[in-house]
Amino acid sequence: AVPEKHRKPWSPADDAQLRDALARHESVQEIALRLGRRQDAIRGRAWALGLTLGASLRRWRGGKPRA
């Protein structure tokens, strides 16, 4: 299923919700479900806003896990 806000512009309210959710260390999956967007959209918008995802929220890309 396509999320309800797929390809829709981000509103200032969406950005505020994203900032608040990341400050509460919510998972990307939880944020995506609540905002009606794809996980990649959440990661991309966080990057565009200069926000960082905690290490536990980033997608693991292989290699050795961090100790």
CSV table of N, CA and C in Angstrom, one decimal:
chain,number,residue,atom,x,y,z
A,1,ALA,N,0.8,-1.2,0.0
A,1,ALA,CA,0.0,0.0,0.0
A,1,ALA,C,0.9,1.2,0.0
A,2,VAL,N,0.4,2.2,-0.7
A,2,VAL,CA,1.2,3.5,-0.8
A,2,VAL,C,0.7,4.4,0.4
A,3,PRO,N,1.7,5.0,1.1
A,3,PRO,CA,1.4,5.8,2.2
A,3,PRO,C,0.5,7.0,1.7
A,4,GLU,N,-0.3,7.6,2.6
A,4,GLU,CA,-1.2,8.6,2.2
A,4,GLU,C,-0.6,9.9,1.7
A,5,LYS,N,0.6,10.2,2.2
A,5,LYS,CA,1.3,11.4,1.8
A,5,LYS,C,2.4,11.2,0.9
A,6,HIS,N,2.4,10.1,0.2
A,6,HIS,CA,3.4,9.7,-0.8
A,6,HIS,C,3.6,10.8,-1.8
A,7,ARG,N,4.8,11.3,-2.0
A,7,ARG,CA,5.1,12.4,-2.9
A,7,ARG,C,4.4,13.7,-2.7
A,8,LYS,N,3.9,13.9,-1.5
A,8,LYS,CA,3.3,15.2,-1.1
A,8,LYS,C,4.3,16.1,-0.5
A,9,PRO,N,4.3,17.4,-0.7
A,9,PRO,CA,5.3,18.3,0.0
A,9,PRO,C,5.2,18.2,1.5
A,10,TRP,N,6.3,18.4,2.1
A,10,TRP,CA,6.4,18.4,3.6
A,10,TRP,C,5.9,19.8,4.1
A,11,SER,N,5.0,19.8,5.1
A,11,SER,CA,4.5,21.0,5.7
A,11,SER,C,5.4,21.4,6.9
A,12,PRO,N,5.3,22.6,7.3
A,12,PRO,CA,6.1,23.0,8.6
A,12,PRO,C,5.6,22.1,9.7
A,13,ALA,N,4.3,21.7,9.8
A,13,ALA,CA,3.8,20.8,10.9
A,13,ALA,C,4.5,19.4,10.8
A,14,ASP,N,4.6,18.9,9.5
A,14,ASP,CA,5.3,17.6,9.3
A,14,ASP,C,6.7,17.7,9.8
A,15,ASP,N,7.4,18.8,9.5
A,15,ASP,CA,8.8,18.9,9.9
A,15,ASP,C,8.9,19.0,11.4
A,16,ALA,N,8.0,19.7,12.1
A,16,ALA,CA,7.9,19.8,13.5
A,16,ALA,C,7.7,18.4,14.2
A,17,GLN,N,6.8,17.6,13.6
A,17,GLN,CA,6.5,16.3,14.1
A,17,GLN,C,7.7,15.4,13.9
A,18,LEU,N,8.4,15.5,12.8
A,18,LEU,CA,9.6,14.7,12.6
A,18,LEU,C,10.7,15.1,13.6
A,19,ARG,N,10.9,16.4,13.8
A,19,ARG,CA,11.9,16.8,14.8
A,19,ARG,C,11.6,16.3,16.2
A,20,ASP,N,10.3,16.4,16.6
A,20,ASP,CA,9.9,15.9,17.9
A,20,ASP,C,10.1,14.4,18.1
A,21,ALA,N,9.7,13.7,17.0
A,21,ALA,CA,9.8,12.2,17.1
A,21,ALA,C,11.2,11.8,17.2
A,22,LEU,N,12.1,12.5,16.4
A,22,LEU,CA,13.5,12.1,16.5
A,22,LEU,C,14.1,12.5,17.9
A,23,ALA,N,13.7,13.6,18.5
A,23,ALA,CA,14.1,13.9,19.8
A,23,ALA,C,13.7,12.9,20.8
A,24,ARG,N,12.6,12.3,20.6
A,24,ARG,CA,12.1,11.2,21.5
A,24,ARG,C,12.7,9.8,21.2
A,25,HIS,N,13.5,9.8,20.2
A,25,HIS,CA,14.2,8.6,19.7
A,25,HIS,C,13.2,7.5,19.2
A,26,GLU,N,12.2,8.0,18.6
A,26,GLU,CA,11.3,7.0,17.9
A,26,GLU,C,11.9,6.4,16.7
A,27,SER,N,11.5,5.2,16.4
A,27,SER,CA,12.1,4.5,15.2
A,27,SER,C,11.6,5.1,14.0
A,28,VAL,N,12.4,5.0,12.9
A,28,VAL,CA,12.0,5.5,11.6
A,28,VAL,C,10.6,4.8,11.2
A,29,GLN,N,10.5,3.6,11.5
A,29,GLN,CA,9.3,2.9,11.1
A,29,GLN,C,8.0,3.5,11.8
A,30,GLU,N,8.2,3.8,13.1
A,30,GLU,CA,7.1,4.4,13.8
A,30,GLU,C,6.7,5.8,13.3
A,31,ILE,N,7.8,6.6,13.0
A,31,ILE,CA,7.6,7.9,12.5
A,31,ILE,C,6.9,7.8,11.1
A,32,ALA,N,7.3,6.9,10.3
A,32,ALA,CA,6.8,6.8,8.9
A,32,ALA,C,5.3,6.4,9.0
A,33,LEU,N,4.9,5.5,9.9
A,33,LEU,CA,3.5,5.1,10.0
A,33,LEU,C,2.7,6.3,10.5
A,34,ARG,N,3.2,7.0,11.5
A,34,ARG,CA,2.4,8.1,12.0
A,34,ARG,C,2.2,9.3,11.0
A,35,LEU,N,3.3,9.6,10.3
A,35,LEU,CA,3.2,10.7,9.3
A,35,LEU,C,2.7,10.3,7.9
A,36,GLY,N,2.4,9.0,7.8
A,36,GLY,CA,1.9,8.5,6.5
A,36,GLY,C,2.9,8.6,5.3
A,37,ARG,N,4.2,8.4,5.6
A,37,ARG,CA,5.2,8.5,4.6
A,37,ARG,C,6.1,7.2,4.6
A,38,ARG,N,6.9,7.0,3.6
A,38,ARG,CA,7.8,5.9,3.5
A,38,ARG,C,9.0,6.1,4.4
A,39,GLN,N,9.6,5.1,4.9
A,39,GLN,CA,10.8,5.2,5.7
A,39,GLN,C,11.9,5.9,5.0
A,40,ASP,N,12.1,5.7,3.7
A,40,ASP,CA,13.1,6.4,3.0
A,40,ASP,C,12.8,7.9,3.0
A,41,ALA,N,11.6,8.3,2.9
A,41,ALA,CA,11.2,9.7,2.9
A,41,ALA,C,11.5,10.3,4.3
A,42,ILE,N,11.3,9.6,5.4
A,42,ILE,CA,11.7,10.1,6.7
A,42,ILE,C,13.2,10.3,6.8
A,43,ARG,N,14.0,9.4,6.3
A,43,ARG,CA,15.4,9.5,6.4
A,43,ARG,C,15.9,10.7,5.5
A,44,GLY,N,15.3,10.8,4.3
A,44,GLY,CA,15.7,11.9,3.4
A,44,GLY,C,15.4,13.2,3.9
A,45,ARG,N,14.2,13.4,4.5
A,45,ARG,CA,13.8,14.7,5.1
A,45,ARG,C,14.6,15.0,6.3
A,46,ALA,N,14.9,14.0,7.1
A,46,ALA,CA,15.8,14.3,8.3
A,46,ALA,C,17.1,14.8,7.8
A,47,TRP,N,17.7,14.2,6.7
A,47,TRP,CA,19.0,14.6,6.2
A,47,TRP,C,18.8,16.1,5.6
A,48,ALA,N,17.8,16.3,4.9
A,48,ALA,CA,17.6,17.7,4.3
A,48,ALA,C,17.5,18.8,5.4
A,49,LEU,N,16.9,18.4,6.5
A,49,LEU,CA,16.8,19.4,7.6
A,49,LEU,C,18.0,19.4,8.5
A,50,GLY,N,19.0,18.6,8.2
A,50,GLY,CA,20.2,18.6,9.0
A,50,GLY,C,20.1,17.9,10.3
A,51,LEU,N,19.1,17.0,10.4
A,51,LEU,CA,18.8,16.2,11.6
A,51,LEU,C,19.6,14.9,11.5
A,52,THR,N,20.0,14.4,12.6
A,52,THR,CA,20.7,13.1,12.6
A,52,THR,C,19.8,12.0,13.2
A,53,LEU,N,19.9,10.9,12.6
A,53,LEU,CA,19.2,9.7,13.2
A,53,LEU,C,20.2,9.0,14.2
A,54,GLY,N,19.8,8.7,15.3
A,54,GLY,CA,20.6,8.0,16.3
A,54,GLY,C,21.2,6.7,15.6
A,55,ALA,N,22.3,6.2,16.1
A,55,ALA,CA,22.9,5.0,15.5
A,55,ALA,C,21.9,3.8,15.4
A,56,SER,N,21.0,3.7,16.4
A,56,SER,CA,20.1,2.6,16.5
A,56,SER,C,19.0,2.8,15.4
A,57,LEU,N,18.8,4.0,14.9
A,57,LEU,CA,17.8,4.3,13.9
A,57,LEU,C,18.3,4.2,12.5
A,58,ARG,N,19.6,4.1,12.3
A,58,ARG,CA,20.1,4.0,10.9
A,58,ARG,C,20.0,2.6,10.4
A,59,ARG,N,19.8,2.5,9.1
A,59,ARG,CA,19.8,1.2,8.5
A,59,ARG,C,21.2,0.6,8.5
A,60,TRP,N,21.4,-0.7,8.9
A,60,TRP,CA,22.7,-1.3,8.9
A,60,TRP,C,23.0,-1.8,7.5
A,61,ARG,N,24.2,-1.4,7.1
A,61,ARG,CA,24.6,-1.7,5.7
A,61,ARG,C,25.6,-2.8,5.5
A,62,GLY,N,25.8,-3.6,6.5
A,62,GLY,CA,26.7,-4.7,6.4
A,62,GLY,C,28.1,-4.4,7.0
A,63,GLY,N,29.0,-5.3,6.9
A,63,GLY,CA,30.3,-5.1,7.6
A,63,GLY,C,30.2,-5.5,9.0
A,64,LYS,N,31.2,-5.1,9.8
A,64,LYS,CA,31.2,-5.5,11.2
A,64,LYS,C,30.3,-4.5,12.0
A,65,PRO,N,29.5,-5.1,12.9
A,65,PRO,CA,28.7,-4.3,13.8
A,65,PRO,C,29.6,-3.5,14.7
A,66,ARG,N,29.1,-2.4,15.1
A,66,ARG,CA,29.9,-1.6,16.1
A,66,ARG,C,29.8,-2.2,17.5
A,67,ALA,N,30.9,-2.1,18.2
A,67,ALA,CA,31.0,-2.7,19.6
A,67,ALA,C,30.3,-1.7,20.5
